[in-house]
PDB file of C-alpha atoms in Angstrom:
ATOM      1  CA  UNK A 289      27.668-183.265 144.818  1.00  0.00           C
ATOM      2  CA  UNK A 290      29.605-180.683 146.005  1.00  0.00           C
ATOM      3  CA  UNK A 291      28.288-176.934 145.877  1.00  0.00           C
ATOM      4  CA  UNK A 292      30.915-174.248 145.029  1.00  0.00           C
ATOM      5  CA  UNK A 293      31.086-171.270 147.125  1.00  0.00           C
ATOM      6  CA  UNK A 294      28.638-168.457 145.683  1.00  0.00           C
ATOM      7  CA  UNK A 295      30.352-166.097 142.647  1.00  0.00           C
ATOM      8  CA  UNK A 296      29.482-162.789 141.780  1.00  0.00           C
ATOM      9  CA  UNK A 297      28.160-162.249 138.545  1.00  0.00           C
ATOM     10  CA  UNK A 298      28.523-158.591 137.646  1.00  0.00           C
ATOM     11  CA  UNK A 299      26.648-158.747 134.104  1.00  0.00           C
ATOM     12  CA  UNK A 300      24.009-160.607 132.360  1.00  0.00           C
ATOM     13  CA  UNK A 301      26.581-161.783 129.815  1.00  0.00           C
ATOM     14  CA  UNK A 302      28.844-163.678 132.383  1.00  0.00           C
ATOM     15  CA  UNK A 303      25.859-166.230 132.447  1.00  0.00           C
ATOM     16  CA  UNK A 304      26.351-169.456 129.995  1.00  0.00           C
ATOM     17  CA  UNK A 305      23.612-170.404 127.748  1.00  0.00           C
ATOM     18  CA  UNK A 306      23.021-173.655 130.134  1.00  0.00           C
ATOM     19  CA  UNK A 307      22.220-171.199 133.294  1.00  0.00           C
ATOM     20  CA  UNK A 308      19.809-168.710 131.000  1.00  0.00           C
ATOM     21  CA  UNK A 309      17.953-171.833 130.249  1.00  0.00           C
ATOM     22  CA  UNK A 310      17.953-173.213 133.502  1.00  0.00           C
ATOM     23  CA  UNK A 311      16.795-169.306 134.642  1.00  0.00           C
ATOM     24  CA  UNK A 312      14.101-169.405 131.919  1.00  0.00           C
ATOM     25  CA  UNK A 313      12.736-172.721 132.619  1.00  0.00           C
ATOM     26  CA  UNK A 314      11.937-171.470 135.993  1.00  0.00           C
ATOM     27  CA  UNK A 315       9.739-168.541 134.660  1.00  0.00           C
ATOM     28  CA  UNK A 316      12.224-165.937 134.872  1.00  0.00           C
ATOM     29  CA  UNK A 317      10.866-164.576 131.622  1.00  0.00           C
ATOM     30  CA  UNK A 318      13.428-162.402 129.966  1.00  0.00           C
ATOM     31  CA  UNK A 319      16.625-162.599 131.546  1.00  0.00           C
ATOM     32  CA  UNK A 320      18.538-160.287 129.948  1.00  0.00           C
ATOM     33  CA  UNK A 321      15.765-157.655 130.794  1.00  0.00           C
ATOM     34  CA  UNK A 322      15.336-158.720 134.409  1.00  0.00           C
ATOM     35  CA  UNK A 323      19.336-158.563 135.084  1.00  0.00           C
ATOM     36  CA  UNK A 324      19.743-155.266 133.449  1.00  0.00           C
ATOM     37  CA  UNK A 325      17.329-153.341 135.551  1.00  0.00           C
ATOM     38  CA  UNK A 326      18.454-155.015 138.910  1.00  0.00           C
ATOM     39  CA  UNK A 327      22.593-154.380 137.563  1.00  0.00           C
ATOM     40  CA  UNK A 328      20.948-150.782 137.054  1.00  0.00           C
ATOM     41  CA  UNK A 329      20.239-150.223 140.587  1.00  0.00           C
ATOM     42  CA  UNK A 330      23.268-151.266 142.006  1.00  0.00           C
ATOM     43  CA  UNK A 331      22.111-155.013 142.763  1.00  0.00           C
ATOM     44  CA  UNK A 332      24.807-158.268 141.876  1.00  0.00           C
ATOM     45  CA  UNK A 333      23.981-161.242 141.263  1.00  0.00           C
ATOM     46  CA  UNK A 334      25.429-164.318 143.193  1.00  0.00           C
ATOM     47  CA  UNK A 335      25.469-167.863 142.220  1.00  0.00           C
ATOM     48  CA  UNK A 336      26.518-170.984 143.592  1.00  0.00           C
ATOM     49  CA  UNK A 337      27.016-174.437 141.387  1.00  0.00           C
ATOM     50  CA  UNK A 338      26.995-178.180 141.315  1.00  0.00           C
ATOM     51  CA  UNK A 339      30.328-180.005 140.680  1.00  0.00           C
ATOM     52  CA  UNK A 340      28.642-180.595 137.258  1.00  0.00           C
ATOM     53  CA  UNK A 341      28.633-176.799 136.540  1.00  0.00           C
ATOM     54  CA  UNK A 342      24.820-176.639 137.040  1.00  0.00           C
ATOM     55  CA  UNK A 343      23.514-173.454 138.553  1.00  0.00           C
ATOM     56  CA  UNK A 344      21.847-174.515 142.114  1.00  0.00           C
ATOM     57  CA  UNK A 345      21.450-171.048 143.662  1.00  0.00           C
ATOM     58  CA  UNK A 346      20.639-167.634 142.516  1.00  0.00           C
ATOM     59  CA  UNK A 347      20.353-164.443 144.867  1.00  0.00           C
ATOM     60  CA  UNK A 348      20.935-160.845 145.025  1.00  0.00           C
ATOM     61  CA  UNK A 349      22.814-158.623 147.012  1.00  0.00           C
ATOM     62  CA  UNK A 350      21.331-154.615 147.352  1.00  0.00           C
ATOM     63  CA  UNK A 351      22.710-151.886 149.067  1.00  0.00           C
ATOM     64  CA  UNK A 352      20.235-150.124 150.714  1.00  0.00           C
ATOM     65  CA  UNK A 353      21.590-145.993 150.456  1.00  0.00           C
ATOM     66  CA  UNK A 354      18.396-145.030 152.240  1.00  0.00           C
ATOM     67  CA  UNK A 355      19.351-146.995 155.588  1.00  0.00           C
ATOM     68  CA  UNK A 356      22.711-145.086 155.632  1.00  0.00           C
ATOM     69  CA  UNK A 357      22.351-141.805 157.119  1.00  0.00           C
ATOM     70  CA  UNK A 358      26.423-140.105 156.851  1.00  0.00           C
ATOM     71  CA  UNK A 359      28.803-141.807 159.541  1.00  0.00           C
ATOM     72  CA  UNK A 360      27.098-145.134 159.728  1.00  0.00           C
ATOM     73  CA  UNK A 361      27.603-148.735 158.608  1.00  0.00           C
ATOM     74  CA  UNK A 362      26.955-149.488 155.211  1.00  0.00           C
ATOM     75  CA  UNK A 363      23.407-151.584 155.209  1.00  0.00           C
ATOM     76  CA  UNK A 364      23.008-154.545 152.521  1.00  0.00           C
ATOM     77  CA  UNK A 365      19.822-156.238 151.689  1.00  0.00           C
ATOM     78  CA  UNK A 366      20.055-159.980 150.270  1.00  0.00           C
ATOM     79  CA  UNK A 367      16.865-160.831 148.162  1.00  0.00           C
ATOM     80  CA  UNK A 368      15.139-163.005 145.591  1.00  0.00           C
ATOM     81  CA  UNK A 369      17.243-165.806 146.501  1.00  0.00           C
ATOM     82  CA  UNK A 370      16.055-169.405 145.044  1.00  0.00           C
ATOM     83  CA  UNK A 371      17.482-172.500 145.000  1.00  0.00           C
ATOM     84  CA  UNK A 372      16.666-175.023 142.499  1.00  0.00           C
ATOM     85  CA  UNK A 373      14.230-177.871 143.308  1.00  0.00           C
ATOM     86  CA  UNK A 374      16.964-180.444 142.356  1.00  0.00           C
ATOM     87  CA  UNK A 375      19.198-178.964 144.932  1.00  0.00           C
ATOM     88  CA  UNK A 376      17.049-178.541 147.709  1.00  0.00           C
ATOM     89  CA  UNK A 377      17.564-180.012 151.319  1.00  0.00           C
ATOM     90  CA  UNK A 378      21.377-180.365 150.651  1.00  0.00           C
ATOM     91  CA  UNK A 379      22.366-177.163 152.229  1.00  0.00           C
ATOM     92  CA  UNK A 380      22.860-175.296 149.606  1.00  0.00           C
ATOM     93  CA  UNK A 381      20.675-172.263 150.986  1.00  0.00           C
ATOM     94  CA  UNK A 382      22.558-171.578 154.034  1.00  0.00           C
ATOM     95  CA  UNK A 383      25.888-172.420 152.636  1.00  0.00           C
ATOM     96  CA  UNK A 384      25.330-169.501 149.963  1.00  0.00           C
ATOM     97  CA  UNK A 385      23.972-167.314 152.428  1.00  0.00           C
ATOM     98  CA  UNK A 386      27.096-167.742 154.488  1.00  0.00           C
ATOM     99  CA  UNK A 387      29.314-167.049 151.529  1.00  0.00           C
ATOM    100  CA  UNK A 388      27.269-163.950 150.277  1.00  0.00           C
ATOM    101  CA  UNK A 389      27.885-162.417 153.763  1.00  0.00           C
ATOM    102  CA  UNK A 390      31.667-163.405 154.174  1.00  0.00           C
ATOM    103  CA  UNK A 391      31.697-161.411 150.541  1.00  0.00           C
ATOM    104  CA  UNK A 392      30.051-158.463 151.921  1.00  0.00           C
ATOM    105  CA  UNK A 393      32.015-158.494 154.904  1.00  0.00           C
ATOM    106  CA  UNK A 394      35.160-158.513 152.985  1.00  0.00           C
ATOM    107  CA  UNK A 395      34.347-156.031 150.633  1.00  0.00           C
ATOM    108  CA  UNK A 396      34.017-153.122 153.334  1.00  0.00           C
ATOM    109  CA  UNK A 397      36.059-151.479 155.591  1.00  0.00           C
ATOM    110  CA  UNK A 398      33.911-152.027 158.615  1.00  0.00           C
ATOM    111  CA  UNK A 399      31.237-155.078 158.919  1.00  0.00           C
ATOM    112  CA  UNK A 400      28.013-153.602 157.462  1.00  0.00           C
ATOM    113  CA  UNK A 401      24.276-154.554 158.320  1.00  0.00           C
ATOM    114  CA  UNK A 402      23.299-157.285 156.070  1.00  0.00           C
ATOM    115  CA  UNK A 403      19.444-157.985 156.044  1.00  0.00           C
ATOM    116  CA  UNK A 404      17.181-160.799 154.388  1.00  0.00           C
ATOM    117  CA  UNK A 405      13.366-161.350 154.401  1.00  0.00           C
ATOM    118  CA  UNK A 406      11.238-164.156 154.079  1.00  0.00           C
ATOM    119  CA  UNK A 407       7.621-165.197 154.525  1.00  0.00           C
ATOM    120  CA  UNK A 408       6.440-166.070 157.929  1.00  0.00           C
ATOM    121  CA  UNK A 409       5.087-169.262 156.044  1.00  0.00           C
ATOM    122  CA  UNK A 410       8.242-170.769 154.347  1.00  0.00           C
ATOM    123  CA  UNK A 411       9.786-172.734 157.232  1.00  0.00           C
ATOM    124  CA  UNK A 412      12.668-174.086 155.005  1.00  0.00           C
ATOM    125  CA  UNK A 413      13.821-170.451 154.230  1.00  0.00           C
ATOM    126  CA  UNK A 414      13.550-169.330 157.641  1.00  0.00           C
ATOM    127  CA  UNK A 415      15.392-172.675 158.930  1.00  0.00           C
ATOM    128  CA  UNK A 416      18.267-172.148 156.405  1.00  0.00           C
ATOM    129  CA  UNK A 417      18.406-168.421 157.045  1.00  0.00           C
ATOM    130  CA  UNK A 418      19.089-169.117 160.817  1.00  0.00           C
ATOM    131  CA  UNK A 419      21.928-171.926 160.013  1.00  0.00           C
ATOM    132  CA  UNK A 420      23.494-169.062 158.119  1.00  0.00           C
ATOM    133  CA  UNK A 421      23.570-167.047 161.324  1.00  0.00           C
ATOM    134  CA  UNK A 422      20.686-164.534 160.861  1.00  0.00           C
ATOM    135  CA  UNK A 423      18.292-163.555 163.872  1.00  0.00           C
ATOM    136  CA  UNK A 424      14.750-162.709 163.487  1.00  0.00           C
ATOM    137  CA  UNK A 425      14.467-158.610 164.037  1.00  0.00           C
ATOM    138  CA  UNK A 426      11.021-157.709 163.331  1.00  0.00           C
ATOM    139  CA  UNK A 427       8.174-158.670 161.309  1.00  0.00           C
ATOM    140  CA  UNK A 428       4.937-156.787 159.392  1.00  0.00           C
ATOM    141  CA  UNK A 429       2.286-158.836 158.595  1.00  0.00           C
ATOM    142  CA  UNK A 430       3.445-162.301 156.618  1.00  0.00           C
ATOM    143  CA  UNK A 431       7.181-160.714 156.671  1.00  0.00           C
ATOM    144  CA  UNK A 432      10.072-161.526 158.877  1.00  0.00           C
ATOM    145  CA  UNK A 433      13.141-159.675 158.845  1.00  0.00           C
ATOM    146  CA  UNK A 434      16.533-160.762 159.570  1.00  0.00           C
ATOM    147  CA  UNK A 435      19.851-159.542 160.617  1.00  0.00           C
ATOM    148  CA  UNK A 436      23.310-161.084 160.193  1.00  0.00           C
ATOM    149  CA  UNK A 437      24.990-161.728 163.528  1.00  0.00           C
ATOM    150  CA  UNK A 438      27.415-164.320 162.805  1.00  0.00           C
ATOM    151  CA  UNK A 439      30.852-162.944 162.748  1.00  0.00           C
ATOM    152  CA  UNK A 440      33.275-163.654 159.365  1.00  0.00           C
TER     153      UNK A 440
END
């Protein structure tokens, strides 16, 4: 079915009981505790839903202040992305990544640096990340770093 654009969740209270159950079944454990830690660190949760309202993608956007020396562009890392198994192979991940990048770019005065990382062995994620407009910029052991280059 149709996937709605990503929306930003600013607190765990914005999750529905069905959202919490779907996350819990994935092994997310205590959703409230995990979300609270990330929210307190300045992260924002981004979700996409199917046309039936069910979660199909969850990801996090975290500002990286340590990479922002005075007078430079802001830097944001997209992390902890997950596409639910019943939604894979339908273009959800690249669509969600592109929506996240548009959201980040529209919320800053100038285009920020947007980074994401993935395992070199995760071919599906690598294809989706490239499709969303990222280019590999480096690697360390088994992790590839990507930077978004597609204009908003």
